Coordinates of C-alpha atoms in Angstrom, one line a residue:
M1 CA 44.0 -95.6 49.4
R2 CA 47.4 -93.9 49.3
A3 CA 49.1 -94.0 45.9
V4 CA 51.7 -92.2 43.7
I5 CA 50.0 -91.5 40.4
I6 CA 50.7 -89.7 37.2
E7 CA 48.0 -87.5 35.6
N8 CA 50.2 -86.3 32.7
F9 CA 53.2 -87.7 30.9
G10 CA 56.6 -86.1 31.5
G11 CA 59.3 -85.8 34.1
H12 CA 59.4 -86.8 37.7
E13 CA 57.6 -83.6 38.7
N14 CA 54.5 -85.4 37.3
L15 CA 54.5 -88.0 40.1
K16 CA 51.8 -87.0 42.6
Y17 CA 51.1 -88.5 46.0
V18 CA 47.4 -88.9 46.8
E19 CA 45.6 -90.3 49.8
D20 CA 42.2 -90.9 48.3
F21 CA 42.7 -93.0 45.2
P22 CA 40.0 -95.7 44.8
E23 CA 41.0 -99.1 46.2
P24 CA 41.0 -101.8 43.5
H25 CA 38.3 -104.4 43.4
I26 CA 39.1 -108.1 42.8
R27 CA 37.4 -110.5 40.5
E28 CA 36.7 -114.1 41.4
D29 CA 40.1 -115.3 40.0
E30 CA 42.2 -112.4 41.5
V31 CA 43.8 -111.4 44.8
L32 CA 44.2 -108.1 46.5
I33 CA 47.7 -107.5 47.8
R34 CA 48.8 -105.0 50.5
V35 CA 52.0 -103.6 48.9
E36 CA 55.0 -103.8 51.2
A37 CA 57.7 -103.0 48.6
V38 CA 57.9 -102.0 45.0
A39 CA 61.1 -101.6 43.0
L40 CA 61.8 -98.9 40.5
N41 CA 62.1 -100.3 37.1
H42 CA 63.1 -98.5 33.9
L43 CA 59.7 -99.4 32.5
D44 CA 58.2 -97.0 35.1
I45 CA 60.3 -94.1 33.6
W46 CA 59.3 -95.0 30.0
V47 CA 55.6 -95.1 30.9
R48 CA 55.8 -91.9 33.0
T49 CA 57.5 -90.0 30.2
G50 CA 55.2 -91.3 27.5
A51 CA 58.1 -92.8 25.6
L52 CA 56.3 -96.0 24.7
A53 CA 53.7 -96.5 21.9
V54 CA 51.4 -98.1 24.4
K55 CA 50.0 -95.5 26.8
P56 CA 47.9 -96.1 29.9
E57 CA 44.7 -94.4 30.7
L58 CA 45.4 -91.4 33.1
P59 CA 45.4 -91.1 36.0
H60 CA 47.8 -94.1 36.3
I61 CA 49.7 -96.0 38.9
L62 CA 53.1 -97.2 37.9
G63 CA 55.0 -100.1 39.4
S64 CA 55.7 -103.6 38.0
D65 CA 57.9 -105.2 40.6
V66 CA 55.7 -105.7 43.7
S67 CA 55.9 -107.8 46.9
G68 CA 53.4 -107.7 49.7
V69 CA 50.8 -109.6 51.8
V70 CA 47.5 -111.0 50.5
E71 CA 44.5 -109.1 51.9
K72 CA 41.6 -110.7 50.0
V73 CA 41.2 -113.6 47.6
G74 CA 38.5 -114.2 44.9
S75 CA 36.0 -117.0 45.3
L76 CA 37.8 -119.2 42.7
V77 CA 41.3 -118.8 44.2
R78 CA 42.5 -122.0 46.0
D79 CA 46.3 -122.0 46.3
I80 CA 46.8 -118.5 47.8
K81 CA 45.4 -117.5 51.2
E82 CA 44.9 -114.2 53.1
G83 CA 48.1 -113.4 55.0
D84 CA 50.4 -115.1 52.5
E85 CA 53.6 -113.1 51.7
V86 CA 53.9 -112.9 48.0
V87 CA 55.7 -111.6 44.9
V88 CA 53.9 -110.6 41.7
A89 CA 54.9 -112.0 38.4
P90 CA 54.2 -108.9 36.4
G91 CA 53.5 -110.4 33.0
L92 CA 49.7 -110.4 32.6
S93 CA 47.9 -112.5 30.0
C94 CA 44.5 -114.0 29.4
G95 CA 45.6 -117.5 30.6
V96 CA 43.2 -119.3 28.2
C97 CA 44.4 -118.7 24.6
Y98 CA 46.6 -121.1 22.7
E99 CA 49.8 -119.1 23.4
C100 CA 49.1 -119.0 27.1
Q101 CA 48.1 -122.7 27.3
S102 CA 51.3 -123.6 25.4
G103 CA 53.6 -121.7 27.9
H104 CA 54.1 -118.6 25.7
D105 CA 51.9 -116.2 27.6
N106 CA 54.2 -113.3 26.6
H107 CA 52.8 -113.9 23.0
C108 CA 49.2 -113.5 24.2
R109 CA 47.2 -110.9 22.2
H110 CA 46.1 -109.4 25.5
Y111 CA 49.6 -109.4 27.1
D112 CA 50.3 -106.5 29.5
I113 CA 52.8 -105.8 32.2
L114 CA 51.7 -104.7 35.6
G115 CA 52.1 -100.9 35.7
L116 CA 52.2 -100.5 31.9
K117 CA 48.5 -100.4 30.9
S118 CA 47.1 -101.9 34.1
R119 CA 47.5 -100.1 37.4
G120 CA 50.7 -101.1 39.2
G121 CA 52.2 -101.2 42.7
Y122 CA 53.0 -97.6 43.6
A123 CA 50.0 -97.8 45.9
Q124 CA 48.8 -99.3 49.2
Y125 CA 47.0 -102.1 47.3
V126 CA 47.2 -103.8 43.9
S127 CA 44.9 -106.5 42.4
V128 CA 46.3 -109.2 40.2
P129 CA 45.2 -112.6 38.8
A130 CA 46.0 -115.3 41.3
R131 CA 48.0 -117.1 38.6
N132 CA 50.5 -114.2 38.8
V133 CA 51.2 -114.6 42.5
I134 CA 54.2 -116.5 43.8
K135 CA 54.7 -117.1 47.5
K136 CA 57.7 -115.1 48.7
P137 CA 60.7 -117.2 49.9
S138 CA 60.9 -116.6 53.7
N139 CA 64.7 -115.9 53.4
L140 CA 64.0 -112.8 51.3
S141 CA 62.9 -109.4 52.6
F142 CA 60.0 -107.7 50.8
E143 CA 62.5 -105.3 49.4
E144 CA 64.7 -108.1 48.1
A145 CA 61.8 -110.0 46.7
S146 CA 60.4 -106.9 44.8
S147 CA 63.8 -106.5 43.0
Y148 CA 63.4 -109.8 41.1
P149 CA 60.2 -109.9 39.0
L150 CA 60.5 -108.0 35.8
T151 CA 64.3 -108.3 35.7
F152 CA 64.0 -112.0 36.1
L153 CA 61.3 -112.3 33.5
T154 CA 63.6 -110.5 31.0
V155 CA 66.6 -112.8 31.7
W156 CA 64.5 -116.0 31.8
N157 CA 62.9 -115.2 28.4

């Protein structure tokens, strides 16, 4: 698949366009999304420059704020269908621990943000847990929808 990756930490010159990055595989509780839009978030810059204590495995795909169309769904996914237009809630957690079950998933020991440690949306496709997928409001373009996720998460919290 096509993607913009980083192979080293540093400036924008480290962003590299590739056409043959492996397409993500989905697990039974995940969906594969064809990315239609991804917003630039300051998190992307921090990750790219290596400014954070948490560093992803390289090569890495940035991008936390994603909208797109569902291409595939895992066998356990019921509420999301192929062809649905969606936005990704980028806060990733286990979904089963006490913190997650009590509505404090951002306190999960396994918490991640799409594009931080996990591969993000600067690519043709991204896979995420189905619980992180929200149907895109029809009155929003993909570009508008992708401008909301992480910014909204910060304000809401």
